[in-house]
PDB file of C-alpha atoms in Angstrom:
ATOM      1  CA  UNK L   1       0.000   0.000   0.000  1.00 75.00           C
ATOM      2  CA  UNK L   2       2.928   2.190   0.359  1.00 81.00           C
ATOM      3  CA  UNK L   3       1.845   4.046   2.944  1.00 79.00           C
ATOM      4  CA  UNK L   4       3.762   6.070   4.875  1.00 82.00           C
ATOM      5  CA  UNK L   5       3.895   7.687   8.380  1.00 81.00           C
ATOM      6  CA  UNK L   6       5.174  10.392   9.978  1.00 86.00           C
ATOM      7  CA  UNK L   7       8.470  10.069  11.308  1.00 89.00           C
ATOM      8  CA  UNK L   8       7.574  10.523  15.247  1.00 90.00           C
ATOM      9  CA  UNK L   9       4.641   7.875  14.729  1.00 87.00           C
ATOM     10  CA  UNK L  10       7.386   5.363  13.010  1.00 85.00           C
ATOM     11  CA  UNK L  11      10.073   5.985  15.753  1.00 89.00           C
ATOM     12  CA  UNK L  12       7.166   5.390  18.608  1.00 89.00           C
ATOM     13  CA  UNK L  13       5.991   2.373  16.519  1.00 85.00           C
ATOM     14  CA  UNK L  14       9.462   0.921  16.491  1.00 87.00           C
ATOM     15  CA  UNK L  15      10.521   1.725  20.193  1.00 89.00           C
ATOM     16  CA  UNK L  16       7.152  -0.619  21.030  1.00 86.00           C
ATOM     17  CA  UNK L  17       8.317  -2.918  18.982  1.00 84.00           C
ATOM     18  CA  UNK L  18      11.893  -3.591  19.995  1.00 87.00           C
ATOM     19  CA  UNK L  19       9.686  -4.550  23.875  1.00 87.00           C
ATOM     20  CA  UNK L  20       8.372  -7.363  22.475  1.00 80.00           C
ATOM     21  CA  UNK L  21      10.621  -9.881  24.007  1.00 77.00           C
ATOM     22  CA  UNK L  22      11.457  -7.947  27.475  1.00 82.00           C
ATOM     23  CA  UNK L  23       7.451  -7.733  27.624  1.00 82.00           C
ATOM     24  CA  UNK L  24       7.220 -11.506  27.341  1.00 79.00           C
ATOM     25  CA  UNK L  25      10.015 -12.214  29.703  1.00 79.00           C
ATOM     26  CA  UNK L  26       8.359 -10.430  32.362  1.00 81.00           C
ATOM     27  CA  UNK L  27       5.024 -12.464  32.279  1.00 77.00           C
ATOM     28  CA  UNK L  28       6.658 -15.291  31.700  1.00 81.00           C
ATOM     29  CA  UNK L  29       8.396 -14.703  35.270  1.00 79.00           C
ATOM     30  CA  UNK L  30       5.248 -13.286  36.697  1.00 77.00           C
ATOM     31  CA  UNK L  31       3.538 -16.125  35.480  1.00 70.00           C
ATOM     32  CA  UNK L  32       6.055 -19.179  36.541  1.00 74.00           C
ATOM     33  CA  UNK L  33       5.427 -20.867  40.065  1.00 71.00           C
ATOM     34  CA  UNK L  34       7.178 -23.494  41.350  1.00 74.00           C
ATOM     35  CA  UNK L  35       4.363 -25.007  42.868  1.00 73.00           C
ATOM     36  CA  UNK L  36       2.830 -25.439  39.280  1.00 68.00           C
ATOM     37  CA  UNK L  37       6.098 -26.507  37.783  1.00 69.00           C
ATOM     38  CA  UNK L  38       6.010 -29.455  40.195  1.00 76.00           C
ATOM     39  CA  UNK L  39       2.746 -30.728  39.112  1.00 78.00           C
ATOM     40  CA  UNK L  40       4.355 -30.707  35.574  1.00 84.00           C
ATOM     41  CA  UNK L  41       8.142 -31.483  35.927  1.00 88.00           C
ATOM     42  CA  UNK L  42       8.859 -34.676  34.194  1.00 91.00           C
ATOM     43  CA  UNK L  43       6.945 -32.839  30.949  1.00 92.00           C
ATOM     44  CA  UNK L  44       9.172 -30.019  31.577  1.00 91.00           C
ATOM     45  CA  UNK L  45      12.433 -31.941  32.266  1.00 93.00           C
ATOM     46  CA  UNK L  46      11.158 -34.238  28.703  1.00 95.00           C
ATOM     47  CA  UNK L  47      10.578 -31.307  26.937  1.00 94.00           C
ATOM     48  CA  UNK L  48      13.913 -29.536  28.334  1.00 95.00           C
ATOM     49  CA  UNK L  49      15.902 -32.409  27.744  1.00 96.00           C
ATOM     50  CA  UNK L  50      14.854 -32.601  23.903  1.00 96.00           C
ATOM     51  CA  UNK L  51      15.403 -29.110  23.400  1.00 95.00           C
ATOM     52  CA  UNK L  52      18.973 -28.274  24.637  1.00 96.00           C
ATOM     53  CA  UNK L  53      20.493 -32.344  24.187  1.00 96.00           C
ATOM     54  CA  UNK L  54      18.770 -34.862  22.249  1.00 96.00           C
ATOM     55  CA  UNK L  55      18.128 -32.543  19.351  1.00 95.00           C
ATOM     56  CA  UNK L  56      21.794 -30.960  19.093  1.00 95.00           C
ATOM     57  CA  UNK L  57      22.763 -35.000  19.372  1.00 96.00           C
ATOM     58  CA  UNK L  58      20.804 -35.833  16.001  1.00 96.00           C
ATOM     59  CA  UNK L  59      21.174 -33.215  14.387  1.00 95.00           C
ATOM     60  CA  UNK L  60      25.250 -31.640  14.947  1.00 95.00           C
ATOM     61  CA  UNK L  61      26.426 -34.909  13.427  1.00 95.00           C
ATOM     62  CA  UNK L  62      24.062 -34.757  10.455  1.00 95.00           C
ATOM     63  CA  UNK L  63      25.210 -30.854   9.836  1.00 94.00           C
ATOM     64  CA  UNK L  64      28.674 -32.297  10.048  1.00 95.00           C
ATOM     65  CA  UNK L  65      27.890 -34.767   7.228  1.00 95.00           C
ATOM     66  CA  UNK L  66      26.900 -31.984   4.454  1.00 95.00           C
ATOM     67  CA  UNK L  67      29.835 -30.903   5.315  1.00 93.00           C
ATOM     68  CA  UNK L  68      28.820 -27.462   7.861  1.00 94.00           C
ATOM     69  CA  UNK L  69      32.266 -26.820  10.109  1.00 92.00           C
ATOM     70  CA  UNK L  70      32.870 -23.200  11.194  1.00 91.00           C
ATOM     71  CA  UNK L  71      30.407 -20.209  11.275  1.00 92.00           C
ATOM     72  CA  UNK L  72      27.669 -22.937   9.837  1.00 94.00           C
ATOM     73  CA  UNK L  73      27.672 -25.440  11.999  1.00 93.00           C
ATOM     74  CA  UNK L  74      27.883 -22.889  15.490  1.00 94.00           C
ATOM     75  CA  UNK L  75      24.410 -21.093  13.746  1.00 94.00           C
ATOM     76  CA  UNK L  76      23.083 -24.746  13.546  1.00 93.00           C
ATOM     77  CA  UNK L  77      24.180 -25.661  16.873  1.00 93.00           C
ATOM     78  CA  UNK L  78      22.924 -22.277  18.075  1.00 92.00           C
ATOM     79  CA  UNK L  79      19.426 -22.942  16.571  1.00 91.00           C
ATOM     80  CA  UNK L  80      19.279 -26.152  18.302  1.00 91.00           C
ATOM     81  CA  UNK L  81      20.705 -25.897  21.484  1.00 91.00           C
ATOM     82  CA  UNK L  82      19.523 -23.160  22.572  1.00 90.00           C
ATOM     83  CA  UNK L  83      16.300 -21.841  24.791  1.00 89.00           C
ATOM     84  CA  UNK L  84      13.210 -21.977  23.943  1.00 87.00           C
ATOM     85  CA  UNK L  85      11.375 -18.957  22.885  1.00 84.00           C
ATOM     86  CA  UNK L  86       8.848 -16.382  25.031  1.00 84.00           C
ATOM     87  CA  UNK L  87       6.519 -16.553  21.505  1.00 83.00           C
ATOM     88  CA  UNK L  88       5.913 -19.915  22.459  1.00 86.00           C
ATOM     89  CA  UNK L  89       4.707 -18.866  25.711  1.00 84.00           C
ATOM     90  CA  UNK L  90       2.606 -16.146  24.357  1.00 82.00           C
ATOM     91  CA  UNK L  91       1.197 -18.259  22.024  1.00 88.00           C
ATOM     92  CA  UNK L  92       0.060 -21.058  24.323  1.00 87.00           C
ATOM     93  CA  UNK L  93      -1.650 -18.333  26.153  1.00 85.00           C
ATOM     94  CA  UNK L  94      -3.171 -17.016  23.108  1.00 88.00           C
ATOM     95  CA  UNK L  95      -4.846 -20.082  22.192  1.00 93.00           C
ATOM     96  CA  UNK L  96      -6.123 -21.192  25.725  1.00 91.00           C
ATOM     97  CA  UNK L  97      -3.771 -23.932  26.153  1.00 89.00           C
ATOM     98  CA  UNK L  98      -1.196 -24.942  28.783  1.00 85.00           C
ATOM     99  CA  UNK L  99       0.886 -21.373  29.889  1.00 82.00           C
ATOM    100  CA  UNK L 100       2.013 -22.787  32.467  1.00 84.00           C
ATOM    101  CA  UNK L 101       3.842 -25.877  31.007  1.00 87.00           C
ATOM    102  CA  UNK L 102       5.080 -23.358  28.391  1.00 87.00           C
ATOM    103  CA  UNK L 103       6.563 -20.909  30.846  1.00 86.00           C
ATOM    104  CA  UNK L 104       8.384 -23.830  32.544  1.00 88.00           C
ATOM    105  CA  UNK L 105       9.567 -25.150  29.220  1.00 90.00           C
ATOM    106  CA  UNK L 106      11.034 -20.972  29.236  1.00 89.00           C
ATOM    107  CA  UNK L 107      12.416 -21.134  31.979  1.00 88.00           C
ATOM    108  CA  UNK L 108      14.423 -23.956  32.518  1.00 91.00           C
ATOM    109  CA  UNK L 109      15.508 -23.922  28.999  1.00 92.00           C
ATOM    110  CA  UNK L 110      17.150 -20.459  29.688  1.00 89.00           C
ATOM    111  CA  UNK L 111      18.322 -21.324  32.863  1.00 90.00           C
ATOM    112  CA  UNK L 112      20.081 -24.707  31.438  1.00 94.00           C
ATOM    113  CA  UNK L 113      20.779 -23.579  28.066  1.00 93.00           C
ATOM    114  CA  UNK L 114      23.661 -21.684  29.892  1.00 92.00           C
ATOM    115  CA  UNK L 115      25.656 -25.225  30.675  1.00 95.00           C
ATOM    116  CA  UNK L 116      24.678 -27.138  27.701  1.00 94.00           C
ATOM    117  CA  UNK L 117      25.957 -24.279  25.096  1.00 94.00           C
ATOM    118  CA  UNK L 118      29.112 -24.581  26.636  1.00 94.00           C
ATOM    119  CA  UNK L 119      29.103 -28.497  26.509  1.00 95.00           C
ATOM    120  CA  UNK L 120      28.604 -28.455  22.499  1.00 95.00           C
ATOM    121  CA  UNK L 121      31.151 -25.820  21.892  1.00 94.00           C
ATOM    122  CA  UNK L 122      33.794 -27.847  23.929  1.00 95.00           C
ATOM    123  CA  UNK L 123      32.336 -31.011  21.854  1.00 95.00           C
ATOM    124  CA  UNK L 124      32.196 -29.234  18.310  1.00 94.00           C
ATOM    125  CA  UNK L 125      36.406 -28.022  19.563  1.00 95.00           C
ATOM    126  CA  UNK L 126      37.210 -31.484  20.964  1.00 95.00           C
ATOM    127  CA  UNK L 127      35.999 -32.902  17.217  1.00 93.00           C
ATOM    128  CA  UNK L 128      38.419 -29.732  15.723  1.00 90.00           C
ATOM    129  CA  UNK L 129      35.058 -28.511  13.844  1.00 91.00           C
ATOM    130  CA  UNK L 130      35.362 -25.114  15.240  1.00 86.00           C
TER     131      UNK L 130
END
């Protein structure tokens, strides 16, 4: 449509949209509660676990076989091994569905992802494919 704004109503337009993500952090912590993560844990630790290990495990060694090494294969690794996303969150609660599970999945993927991004560097240097 090519329309265009004026340039205070584009600046205020893109300040809101760069808090996105900080937005969805915060109810994502105001919505997380240990005593509902309890309830829910071995989902959590399932869902966890295939996020940040058994996906990076599949999937590293079949980047490594079309040949990724470098810059490719730490943007693959990066993809897979890392936390999962607040849109995920926000969409669960969108559609009436299980926040709570997805704000656990959040959280302890962030809070993990920290230990097992450092585990497949040292395994991608240990293999010399960094």
């Amino acid at each position: 449509f090519n329309i265009r704004f004026p340039v205070i109503i584009n600046s205020t337009l893109n300040m809101l949209a760069k808090t996105a993500s900080p937005i969805a952090l915060l109810s994502i912590g105001g919505a997380f509660s240990f005593n509902s993560s309890k309830s829910e844990m071995g989902t959590t630790i399932f869902a966890v676990a295939l996020k940040l290990l058994v996906f990076p495990a599949i999937f590293i060694p079949i980047g490594t076989a079309f040949g990724f090494r470098e810059d490719k294969l730490i943007a693959i690794m990066i993809m897979l091994a890392s936390a999962s996303t607040p849109s995920g969150y926000v969409m669960a609660k969108a559609m009436n569905n299980n926040g709570g599970l997805a704000s656990n999945i959040v959280v302890f993927s962030t809070l993990f992802s920290c230990f097992t991004l450092t585990f497949w560097v040292w395994i991608l240097k240990v293999f010399a494919l960094i």
